[in-house]
Coordinates of N, CA and C in Angstrom, one line a residue:
M22 N 24.7 18.1 -28.7 CA 25.7 17.0 -28.6 C 25.1 15.9 -27.8
K23 N 25.2 14.6 -28.3 CA 24.6 13.5 -27.7 C 25.4 12.8 -26.6
G24 N 26.6 13.2 -26.4 CA 27.4 12.6 -25.3 C 28.7 12.0 -25.9
N25 N 29.4 11.5 -25.0 CA 30.7 10.9 -25.4 C 30.5 9.6 -26.1
P26 N 31.0 9.4 -27.3 CA 30.8 8.1 -28.1 C 31.5 7.0 -27.4
L27 N 32.6 7.2 -26.7 CA 33.3 6.1 -26.0 C 32.4 5.6 -24.9
I28 N 31.7 6.4 -24.1 CA 30.8 6.0 -23.1 C 29.6 5.2 -23.7
A29 N 29.1 5.7 -24.8 CA 28.0 5.0 -25.5 C 28.5 3.6 -25.9
F30 N 29.7 3.5 -26.5 CA 30.2 2.2 -26.9 C 30.4 1.3 -25.7
W31 N 30.9 1.8 -24.6 CA 31.1 1.0 -23.4 C 29.7 0.4 -22.8
K32 N 28.7 1.2 -22.9 CA 27.4 0.8 -22.4 C 26.6 0.0 -23.4
D33 N 27.0 -0.1 -24.6 CA 26.3 -0.8 -25.6 C 26.5 -2.3 -25.4
E34 N 25.4 -3.1 -25.2 CA 25.4 -4.5 -24.8 C 25.0 -5.4 -26.0
S35 N 24.9 -4.8 -27.2 CA 24.5 -5.7 -28.3 C 25.7 -6.6 -28.7
G36 N 25.5 -7.8 -28.9 CA 26.6 -8.7 -29.3 C 27.2 -9.4 -28.1
V37 N 26.8 -9.1 -26.9 CA 27.4 -9.7 -25.7 C 27.0 -11.1 -25.6
T38 N 25.8 -11.5 -25.9 CA 25.3 -12.8 -25.8 C 26.2 -13.8 -26.7
A39 N 26.5 -13.3 -27.9 CA 27.3 -14.1 -28.8 C 28.7 -14.4 -28.2
V40 N 29.2 -13.4 -27.6 CA 30.5 -13.5 -26.9 C 30.4 -14.5 -25.8
E41 N 29.4 -14.4 -25.0 CA 29.2 -15.3 -23.9 C 29.1 -16.8 -24.4
Y42 N 28.3 -17.0 -25.4 CA 28.1 -18.3 -26.0 C 29.5 -18.8 -26.5
G43 N 30.3 -18.0 -27.1 CA 31.6 -18.4 -27.6 C 32.5 -18.8 -26.4
L44 N 32.5 -18.0 -25.3 CA 33.3 -18.4 -24.2 C 32.8 -19.7 -23.6
I45 N 31.5 -19.9 -23.5 CA 31.0 -21.2 -23.0 C 31.4 -22.4 -23.8
A46 N 31.3 -22.2 -25.2 CA 31.8 -23.3 -26.1 C 33.3 -23.6 -25.9
G47 N 34.1 -22.5 -25.8 CA 35.5 -22.7 -25.6 C 35.8 -23.5 -24.3
V48 N 35.2 -23.1 -23.2 CA 35.4 -23.8 -21.9 C 35.0 -25.3 -22.0
M49 N 33.8 -25.5 -22.7 CA 33.3 -26.9 -22.8 C 34.3 -27.7 -23.7
A50 N 34.8 -27.1 -24.7 CA 35.8 -27.8 -25.6 C 37.1 -28.2 -24.8
A51 N 37.5 -27.2 -24.0 CA 38.7 -27.4 -23.2 C 38.5 -28.6 -22.1
L52 N 37.3 -28.6 -21.5 CA 37.0 -29.6 -20.6 C 36.9 -31.0 -21.2
L53 N 36.3 -31.0 -22.4 CA 36.2 -32.3 -23.2 C 37.6 -32.8 -23.5
V54 N 38.5 -32.0 -23.9 CA 39.9 -32.4 -24.2 C 40.5 -32.9 -23.0
A55 N 40.3 -32.2 -21.8 CA 40.9 -32.7 -20.6 C 40.4 -34.0 -20.1
V56 N 39.1 -34.2 -20.2 CA 38.5 -35.4 -19.8 C 38.9 -36.6 -20.7
L57 N 38.9 -36.4 -22.0 CA 39.4 -37.4 -22.9 C 40.8 -37.8 -22.7
G58 N 41.6 -36.8 -22.3 CA 43.0 -37.0 -22.0 C 43.2 -37.8 -20.8
L59 N 42.4 -37.6 -19.8 CA 42.5 -38.3 -18.5 C 42.0 -39.7 -18.6
F60 N 40.8 -39.8 -19.2 CA 40.1 -41.1 -19.2 C 40.0 -41.8 -20.6
G61 N 40.9 -41.4 -21.5 CA 40.8 -41.9 -22.8 C 41.0 -43.4 -22.9
D62 N 42.0 -43.9 -22.2 CA 42.2 -45.4 -22.2 C 41.1 -46.1 -21.6
N63 N 40.5 -45.7 -20.5 CA 39.4 -46.3 -19.9 C 38.2 -46.3 -20.8
L64 N 37.9 -45.2 -21.5 CA 36.8 -45.1 -22.4 C 37.0 -46.0 -23.6
K65 N 38.2 -46.2 -24.1 CA 38.5 -47.1 -25.2 C 38.2 -48.5 -24.7
E66 N 38.6 -48.9 -23.6 CA 38.3 -50.3 -23.1 C 36.8 -50.5 -22.9
L67 N 36.1 -49.5 -22.4 CA 34.7 -49.6 -22.2 C 34.0 -49.8 -23.6
F68 N 34.3 -49.0 -24.6 CA 33.7 -49.1 -25.9 C 34.1 -50.4 -26.6
E69 N 35.3 -50.9 -26.3 CA 35.7 -52.2 -26.9 C 34.9 -53.3 -26.2
A70 N 34.6 -53.3 -24.9 CA 33.8 -54.3 -24.3 C 32.4 -54.2 -24.7
I71 N 31.9 -53.0 -24.9 CA 30.5 -52.9 -25.5 C 30.4 -53.5 -26.9
S72 N 31.4 -53.2 -27.7 CA 31.4 -53.7 -29.1 C 31.5 -55.2 -29.1
E73 N 32.3 -55.8 -28.2 CA 32.4 -57.2 -28.2 C 31.1 -57.9 -27.7
T74 N 30.5 -57.3 -26.7 CA 29.2 -57.8 -26.2 C 28.1 -57.7 -27.3
L75 N 28.1 -56.6 -28.0 CA 27.1 -56.5 -29.1 C 27.4 -57.5 -30.3
S76 N 28.7 -57.7 -30.5 CA 29.0 -58.6 -31.6 C 28.6 -60.1 -31.2
D77 N 28.9 -60.4 -29.9 CA 28.4 -61.7 -29.4 C 26.9 -61.9 -29.5
A78 N 26.2 -60.8 -29.1 CA 24.7 -60.9 -29.2 C 24.3 -61.0 -30.6
T79 N 24.9 -60.4 -31.5 CA 24.5 -60.5 -32.9 C 24.8 -61.9 -33.4
D80 N 25.9 -62.5 -33.0 CA 26.2 -63.9 -33.4 C 25.1 -64.9 -32.8
V81 N 24.6 -64.6 -31.6 CA 23.6 -65.5 -31.0 C 22.3 -65.3 -31.8
V82 N 22.0 -64.1 -32.2 CA 20.7 -63.9 -33.0 C 20.9 -64.6 -34.3
K83 N 22.0 -64.5 -35.0 CA 22.2 -65.1 -36.3 C 22.2 -66.7 -36.2
N84 N 22.9 -67.2 -35.2 CA 23.1 -68.7 -35.1 C 22.0 -69.3 -34.3
G85 N 21.3 -68.6 -33.5 CA 20.3 -69.2 -32.7 C 20.8 -69.9 -31.4
S86 N 22.0 -69.8 -31.1 CA 22.5 -70.3 -29.8 C 23.8 -69.5 -29.4
S87 N 24.1 -69.7 -28.1 CA 25.3 -69.0 -27.6 C 26.4 -70.0 -27.4
E88 N 27.6 -69.5 -27.3 CA 28.8 -70.4 -27.0 C 28.8 -70.9 -25.6
E89 N 28.2 -70.1 -24.7 CA 28.2 -70.4 -23.3 C 27.1 -71.5 -23.0
P90 N 27.4 -72.4 -22.1 CA 26.3 -73.4 -21.8 C 25.2 -72.9 -21.0

């Protein structure tokens, strides 16, 4: 007799890494949702400001001059 199969199952560590990676991915997803929920409006404003700045810079390159003196 090789022993108790329940004990062998309990000591078997194959597949543990996949479970750990799954837990890490789940926690990271939850943190991402929380951060975006808290700072969503600020991030939107930041990206809008960046977009406007890049658009202005593109206009300067196309037209050869800026609107500001």
